[in-house]
Amino acid sequence: MSVDPEMEGRNWSGRVLMYYLCLIGFFAIFSTTISKSPVLPLFVQSLGAGPALLGVIAAVSPLAGVLFSFPVGVLSDHLGRRRLLVISAFVFLIAPILYLFITDPVWLVPVRFFHGTATAILGPVVSAIIAERFPDSRGEKLGTYASATLVGRTLAPLAGGIIITAFLFAPGLLAYRMVYICAALSALPVFVLILRYREAEAGSLVLPGIGVYKESLATFVTNRRLRATAMADMASYFAYGVFETFLPLYLASLSFAAYQTGIIFAVQVLIIAGTKPVFGRLSDRIDRRIQIVTGLLVTGIAIAAVPVASTFPGFLAASALFGLGIAVSTVATSAYVADVAKQEQIGSSMGALSSIMDIGQSSGPLITGVVITLAGYAAGFSVSLLLAAVVTVIFVFSVRGTGQDTV
């Protein structure tokens, strides 16, 4: 694939740049997702690990996002976006190959953490590129990119399942290793496309001091608008983590067939992927704050309605409503953070938002699991609605007026 030298960096047309970024996002998320679902639990089990070690292995990849997304955002503000993207490209390419050499499940812990750093870098950096390049349509463009990654996330488990089934009777660990070979091949376009990307101005080669990190973090934490928006995103992904973790178990307890569960989730994914660009475009035309509040409340109501929906059509409706809520709110939060953040701190603000999002998605299943154990599914699903209601009140009071107020 060749690129016209006159279309490098900021001189690229918006369409060409979005085409590149969406391809990068699609293949990157496809590669990381196929490395996890459905192969990872099966691979871990075949290596002789128990549930406890599986839990640790599954948790370390999101942990990388929590720890690194904010520092990566700060670095991208100072070193330039491309340098960070190149680092992520190498990780995307190398990490899947490492799985091929693993015979002891303990080694999956550092490998999964290493692999998690790739998406921890890619997410906030690409979001910052889009927010800077498309100030008047950042909601629409962020939604388009999110949809591209969601398509990759949706197709990856299907492809992984087909590969495992095709090599079901192969000796040893060959079936799982074929999946990771596919993950490595899927990362090749990411590597090539990122190396072709150019930015108009390269950043400094000098690493920022600790004071820069402190200043960026203080700016984010003390800005009540940024803080409240991050809380809204956290609440949305808290509910998302609960939905994808416990809805299959709840449906199984009601004797729903696996294919019905698949259809219910497919409806949600299709709605999110199909409507994010639409709602992103809408957020460019209306007050994003209204959209965030609406989406957050719809998300909470939809997940709380799950125990009430006793029939297949009822669960389809709840899943569809949940998908709409997620699409409405999350596409507006990223754009609103870019609106509010200082121009020179867009990367760090996007990184902080990404870290807090990962905290929400990781803590949702943990907290809700305890509630379900103690009080049942109805109470567990209602936790997300309660959190959404509380965060909505905080958000409304925090984002009143205009400007970059600090508290």
mmCIF file of N, CA and C in Angstrom, residues 256-337:
data_model
loop_
_atom_site.group_PDB
_atom_site.id
_atom_site.type_symbol
_atom_site.label_atom_id
_atom_site.label_comp_id
_atom_site.label_asym_id
_atom_site.label_seq_id
_atom_site.Cartn_x
_atom_site.Cartn_y
_atom_site.Cartn_z
ATOM 1 N N PHE A 256 -32.123 -20.653 28.741
ATOM 2 C CA PHE A 256 -32.058 -20.179 27.362
ATOM 3 C C PHE A 256 -30.926 -20.907 26.637
ATOM 4 N N ALA A 257 -31.139 -21.207 25.362
ATOM 5 C CA ALA A 257 -30.124 -21.888 24.571
ATOM 6 C C ALA A 257 -28.966 -20.946 24.258
ATOM 7 N N ALA A 258 -27.805 -21.548 23.993
ATOM 8 C CA ALA A 258 -26.618 -20.737 23.722
ATOM 9 C C ALA A 258 -26.809 -19.854 22.491
ATOM 10 N N TYR A 259 -27.505 -20.378 21.483
ATOM 11 C CA TYR A 259 -27.692 -19.578 20.270
ATOM 12 C C TYR A 259 -28.565 -18.355 20.547
ATOM 13 N N GLN A 260 -29.516 -18.496 21.488
ATOM 14 C CA GLN A 260 -30.358 -17.354 21.844
ATOM 15 C C GLN A 260 -29.535 -16.270 22.543
ATOM 16 N N THR A 261 -28.635 -16.715 23.418
ATOM 17 C CA THR A 261 -27.732 -15.763 24.073
ATOM 18 C C THR A 261 -26.878 -15.040 23.036
ATOM 19 N N GLY A 262 -26.394 -15.791 22.052
ATOM 20 C CA GLY A 262 -25.597 -15.186 20.992
ATOM 21 C C GLY A 262 -26.368 -14.139 20.209
ATOM 22 N N ILE A 263 -27.626 -14.418 19.924
ATOM 23 C CA ILE A 263 -28.461 -13.460 19.189
ATOM 24 C C ILE A 263 -28.678 -12.194 20.014
ATOM 25 N N ILE A 264 -28.934 -12.378 21.307
ATOM 26 C CA ILE A 264 -29.171 -11.231 22.194
ATOM 27 C C ILE A 264 -27.948 -10.313 22.223
ATOM 28 N N PHE A 265 -26.758 -10.905 22.294
ATOM 29 C CA PHE A 265 -25.545 -10.093 22.309
ATOM 30 C C PHE A 265 -25.257 -9.504 20.929
ATOM 31 N N ALA A 266 -25.565 -10.256 19.879
ATOM 32 C CA ALA A 266 -25.327 -9.752 18.525
ATOM 33 C C ALA A 266 -26.156 -8.502 18.251
ATOM 34 N N VAL A 267 -27.385 -8.482 18.746
ATOM 35 C CA VAL A 267 -28.247 -7.314 18.572
ATOM 36 C C VAL A 267 -27.607 -6.084 19.206
ATOM 37 N N GLN A 268 -27.104 -6.260 20.416
ATOM 38 C CA GLN A 268 -26.468 -5.139 21.122
ATOM 39 C C GLN A 268 -25.242 -4.630 20.370
ATOM 40 N N VAL A 269 -24.390 -5.559 19.920
ATOM 41 C CA VAL A 269 -23.169 -5.175 19.222
ATOM 42 C C VAL A 269 -23.486 -4.464 17.908
ATOM 43 N N LEU A 270 -24.445 -4.989 17.161
ATOM 44 C CA LEU A 270 -24.814 -4.376 15.887
ATOM 45 C C LEU A 270 -25.366 -2.968 16.080
ATOM 46 N N ILE A 271 -26.143 -2.783 17.128
ATOM 47 C CA ILE A 271 -26.713 -1.460 17.391
ATOM 48 C C ILE A 271 -25.616 -0.470 17.763
ATOM 49 N N ILE A 272 -24.682 -0.886 18.622
ATOM 50 C CA ILE A 272 -23.589 0.010 19.005
ATOM 51 C C ILE A 272 -22.753 0.378 17.783
ATOM 52 N N ALA A 273 -22.361 -0.649 16.997
ATOM 53 C CA ALA A 273 -21.515 -0.397 15.830
ATOM 54 C C ALA A 273 -22.227 0.455 14.787
ATOM 55 N N GLY A 274 -23.520 0.220 14.610
ATOM 56 C CA GLY A 274 -24.256 0.936 13.579
ATOM 57 C C GLY A 274 -24.642 2.353 13.947
ATOM 58 N N THR A 275 -24.807 2.607 15.245
ATOM 59 C CA THR A 275 -25.328 3.924 15.649
ATOM 60 C C THR A 275 -24.277 4.872 16.213
ATOM 61 N N LYS A 276 -23.098 4.379 16.555
ATOM 62 C CA LYS A 276 -22.092 5.284 17.121
ATOM 63 C C LYS A 276 -21.736 6.442 16.185
ATOM 64 N N PRO A 277 -21.501 6.193 14.902
ATOM 65 C CA PRO A 277 -21.238 7.346 14.028
ATOM 66 C C PRO A 277 -22.420 8.311 13.955
ATOM 67 N N VAL A 278 -23.637 7.759 13.978
ATOM 68 C CA VAL A 278 -24.835 8.600 13.913
ATOM 69 C C VAL A 278 -24.940 9.481 15.150
ATOM 70 N N PHE A 279 -24.770 8.859 16.325
ATOM 71 C CA PHE A 279 -24.859 9.632 17.559
ATOM 72 C C PHE A 279 -23.645 10.541 17.737
ATOM 73 N N GLY A 280 -22.508 10.143 17.159
ATOM 74 C CA GLY A 280 -21.357 11.034 17.167
ATOM 75 C C GLY A 280 -21.625 12.288 16.361
ATOM 76 N N ARG A 281 -22.253 12.105 15.191
ATOM 77 C CA ARG A 281 -22.629 13.255 14.363
ATOM 78 C C ARG A 281 -23.650 14.129 15.089
ATOM 79 N N LEU A 282 -24.579 13.472 15.792
ATOM 80 C CA LEU A 282 -25.576 14.227 16.557
ATOM 81 C C LEU A 282 -24.915 15.060 17.647
ATOM 82 N N SER A 283 -23.894 14.478 18.304
ATOM 83 C CA SER A 283 -23.219 15.200 19.386
ATOM 84 C C SER A 283 -22.451 16.411 18.878
ATOM 85 N N ASP A 284 -22.110 16.417 17.584
ATOM 86 C CA ASP A 284 -21.451 17.582 16.991
ATOM 87 C C ASP A 284 -22.429 18.729 16.757
ATOM 88 N N ARG A 285 -23.719 18.422 16.836
ATOM 89 C CA ARG A 285 -24.740 19.415 16.514
ATOM 90 C C ARG A 285 -25.565 19.859 17.713
ATOM 91 N N ILE A 286 -25.592 19.049 18.761
ATOM 92 C CA ILE A 286 -26.331 19.418 19.964
ATOM 93 C C ILE A 286 -25.366 19.481 21.138
ATOM 94 N N ASP A 287 -25.868 19.853 22.284
ATOM 95 C CA ASP A 287 -25.051 19.914 23.495
ATOM 96 C C ASP A 287 -24.677 18.493 23.915
ATOM 97 N N ARG A 288 -23.372 18.205 23.916
ATOM 98 C CA ARG A 288 -22.924 16.850 24.248
ATOM 99 C C ARG A 288 -23.339 16.452 25.663
ATOM 100 N N ARG A 289 -23.476 17.417 26.543
ATOM 101 C CA ARG A 289 -23.826 17.116 27.929
ATOM 102 C C ARG A 289 -25.203 16.474 28.023
ATOM 103 N N ILE A 290 -26.130 16.946 27.211
ATOM 104 C CA ILE A 290 -27.473 16.353 27.183
ATOM 105 C C ILE A 290 -27.396 14.903 26.717
ATOM 106 N N GLN A 291 -26.566 14.662 25.721
ATOM 107 C CA GLN A 291 -26.436 13.313 25.173
ATOM 108 C C GLN A 291 -25.801 12.367 26.188
ATOM 109 N N ILE A 292 -24.813 12.844 26.929
ATOM 110 C CA ILE A 292 -24.162 12.009 27.942
ATOM 111 C C ILE A 292 -25.157 11.602 29.018
ATOM 112 N N VAL A 293 -25.924 12.552 29.512
ATOM 113 C CA VAL A 293 -26.918 12.264 30.553
ATOM 114 C C VAL A 293 -27.964 11.279 30.046
ATOM 115 N N THR A 294 -28.463 11.519 28.840
ATOM 116 C CA THR A 294 -29.488 10.642 28.269
ATOM 117 C C THR A 294 -28.975 9.213 28.121
ATOM 118 N N GLY A 295 -27.788 9.073 27.534
ATOM 119 C CA GLY A 295 -27.227 7.744 27.330
ATOM 120 C C GLY A 295 -26.947 7.018 28.624
ATOM 121 N N LEU A 296 -26.448 7.742 29.606
ATOM 122 C CA LEU A 296 -26.124 7.131 30.891
ATOM 123 C C LEU A 296 -27.375 6.593 31.575
ATOM 124 N N LEU A 297 -28.435 7.371 31.578
ATOM 125 C CA LEU A 297 -29.684 6.930 32.206
ATOM 126 C C LEU A 297 -30.315 5.767 31.446
ATOM 127 N N VAL A 298 -30.279 5.819 30.119
ATOM 128 C CA VAL A 298 -30.825 4.718 29.314
ATOM 129 C C VAL A 298 -30.056 3.428 29.585
ATOM 130 N N THR A 299 -28.740 3.531 29.698
ATOM 131 C CA THR A 299 -27.913 2.363 29.995
ATOM 132 C C THR A 299 -28.289 1.750 31.338
ATOM 133 N N GLY A 300 -28.407 2.591 32.367
ATOM 134 C CA GLY A 300 -28.765 2.095 33.693
ATOM 135 C C GLY A 300 -30.137 1.457 33.724
ATOM 136 N N ILE A 301 -31.113 2.087 33.076
ATOM 137 C CA ILE A 301 -32.478 1.550 33.049
ATOM 138 C C ILE A 301 -32.517 0.219 32.302
ATOM 139 N N ALA A 302 -31.794 0.137 31.188
ATOM 140 C CA ALA A 302 -31.808 -1.081 30.378
ATOM 141 C C ALA A 302 -31.243 -2.272 31.134
ATOM 142 N N ILE A 303 -30.130 -2.073 31.842
ATOM 143 C CA ILE A 303 -29.536 -3.210 32.542
ATOM 144 C C ILE A 303 -30.349 -3.588 33.778
ATOM 145 N N ALA A 304 -30.990 -2.608 34.414
ATOM 146 C CA ALA A 304 -31.848 -2.917 35.557
ATOM 147 C C ALA A 304 -33.112 -3.648 35.118
ATOM 148 N N ALA A 305 -33.485 -3.494 33.835
ATOM 149 C CA ALA A 305 -34.684 -4.152 33.310
ATOM 150 C C ALA A 305 -34.447 -5.615 32.962
ATOM 151 N N VAL A 306 -33.203 -6.048 32.967
ATOM 152 C CA VAL A 306 -32.891 -7.431 32.589
ATOM 153 C C VAL A 306 -33.650 -8.458 33.434
ATOM 154 N N PRO A 307 -33.665 -8.337 34.775
ATOM 155 C CA PRO A 307 -34.400 -9.336 35.563
ATOM 156 C C PRO A 307 -35.908 -9.304 35.336
ATOM 157 N N VAL A 308 -36.411 -8.199 34.817
ATOM 158 C CA VAL A 308 -37.854 -8.075 34.556
ATOM 159 C C VAL A 308 -38.224 -8.736 33.232
ATOM 160 N N ALA A 309 -37.274 -8.773 32.308
ATOM 161 C CA ALA A 309 -37.523 -9.338 30.973
ATOM 162 C C ALA A 309 -37.426 -10.856 31.040
ATOM 163 N N SER A 310 -38.537 -11.529 31.084
ATOM 164 C CA SER A 310 -38.546 -12.979 31.277
ATOM 165 C C SER A 310 -38.622 -13.759 29.972
ATOM 166 N N THR A 311 -38.873 -13.077 28.852
ATOM 167 C CA THR A 311 -39.016 -13.750 27.566
ATOM 168 C C THR A 311 -37.882 -13.367 26.628
ATOM 169 N N PHE A 312 -37.712 -14.153 25.569
ATOM 170 C CA PHE A 312 -36.668 -13.874 24.591
ATOM 171 C C PHE A 312 -36.834 -12.493 23.948
ATOM 172 N N PRO A 313 -38.045 -12.119 23.489
ATOM 173 C CA PRO A 313 -38.222 -10.755 22.954
ATOM 174 C C PRO A 313 -37.921 -9.675 23.991
ATOM 175 N N GLY A 314 -38.242 -9.955 25.254
ATOM 176 C CA GLY A 314 -37.952 -8.982 26.305
ATOM 177 C C GLY A 314 -36.463 -8.757 26.478
ATOM 178 N N PHE A 315 -35.687 -9.845 26.449
ATOM 179 C CA PHE A 315 -34.234 -9.717 26.571
ATOM 180 C C PHE A 315 -33.638 -9.044 25.333
ATOM 181 N N LEU A 316 -34.203 -9.325 24.164
ATOM 182 C CA LEU A 316 -33.749 -8.638 22.952
ATOM 183 C C LEU A 316 -33.956 -7.133 23.075
ATOM 184 N N ALA A 317 -35.121 -6.748 23.594
ATOM 185 C CA ALA A 317 -35.424 -5.323 23.757
ATOM 186 C C ALA A 317 -34.478 -4.673 24.758
ATOM 187 N N ALA A 318 -34.220 -5.363 25.882
ATOM 188 C CA ALA A 318 -33.308 -4.823 26.896
ATOM 189 C C ALA A 318 -31.902 -4.681 26.333
ATOM 190 N N SER A 319 -31.460 -5.678 25.561
ATOM 191 C CA SER A 319 -30.130 -5.635 24.960
ATOM 192 C C SER A 319 -30.022 -4.509 23.939
ATOM 193 N N ALA A 320 -31.075 -4.336 23.137
ATOM 194 C CA ALA A 320 -31.079 -3.259 22.142
ATOM 195 C C ALA A 320 -31.049 -1.893 22.817
ATOM 196 N N LEU A 321 -31.845 -1.735 23.869
ATOM 197 C CA LEU A 321 -31.874 -0.465 24.599
ATOM 198 C C LEU A 321 -30.529 -0.193 25.260
ATOM 199 N N PHE A 322 -29.910 -1.240 25.799
ATOM 200 C CA PHE A 322 -28.596 -1.095 26.421
ATOM 201 C C PHE A 322 -27.571 -0.643 25.381
ATOM 202 N N GLY A 323 -27.594 -1.261 24.205
ATOM 203 C CA GLY A 323 -26.677 -0.866 23.141
ATOM 204 C C GLY A 323 -26.852 0.580 22.732
ATOM 205 N N LEU A 324 -28.099 1.024 22.652
ATOM 206 C CA LEU A 324 -28.364 2.428 22.326
ATOM 207 C C LEU A 324 -27.797 3.358 23.393
ATOM 208 N N GLY A 325 -28.012 3.010 24.661
ATOM 209 C CA GLY A 325 -27.504 3.840 25.752
ATOM 210 C C GLY A 325 -25.992 3.968 25.721
ATOM 211 N N ILE A 326 -25.310 2.841 25.514
ATOM 212 C CA ILE A 326 -23.847 2.853 25.439
ATOM 213 C C ILE A 326 -23.377 3.705 24.264
ATOM 214 N N ALA A 327 -24.003 3.536 23.107
ATOM 215 C CA ALA A 327 -23.605 4.303 21.924
ATOM 216 C C ALA A 327 -23.820 5.799 22.126
ATOM 217 N N VAL A 328 -24.958 6.168 22.703
ATOM 218 C CA VAL A 328 -25.289 7.581 22.906
ATOM 219 C C VAL A 328 -24.299 8.254 23.851
ATOM 220 N N SER A 329 -23.981 7.592 24.963
ATOM 221 C CA SER A 329 -23.164 8.233 25.997
ATOM 222 C C SER A 329 -21.678 8.210 25.688
ATOM 223 N N THR A 330 -21.138 7.033 25.329
ATOM 224 C CA THR A 330 -19.681 6.911 25.238
ATOM 225 C C THR A 330 -19.083 7.680 24.073
ATOM 226 N N VAL A 331 -19.826 7.828 22.976
ATOM 227 C CA VAL A 331 -19.278 8.598 21.862
ATOM 228 C C VAL A 331 -19.232 10.086 22.205
ATOM 229 N N ALA A 332 -20.131 10.521 23.078
ATOM 230 C CA ALA A 332 -20.158 11.938 23.460
ATOM 231 C C ALA A 332 -19.123 12.269 24.527
ATOM 232 N N THR A 333 -18.803 11.306 25.403
ATOM 233 C CA THR A 333 -17.847 11.592 26.480
ATOM 234 C C THR A 333 -16.454 11.893 25.930
ATOM 235 N N SER A 334 -15.993 11.064 24.977
ATOM 236 C CA SER A 334 -14.663 11.296 24.403
ATOM 237 C C SER A 334 -14.590 12.650 23.711
ATOM 238 N N ALA A 335 -15.631 12.981 22.955
ATOM 239 C CA ALA A 335 -15.641 14.264 22.249
ATOM 240 C C ALA A 335 -15.709 15.435 23.226
ATOM 241 N N TYR A 336 -16.471 15.279 24.295
ATOM 242 C CA TYR A 336 -16.610 16.370 25.264
ATOM 243 C C TYR A 336 -15.303 16.599 26.020
ATOM 244 N N VAL A 337 -14.592 15.530 26.342
ATOM 245 C CA VAL A 337 -13.283 15.684 26.987
ATOM 246 C C VAL A 337 -12.348 16.472 26.082
#
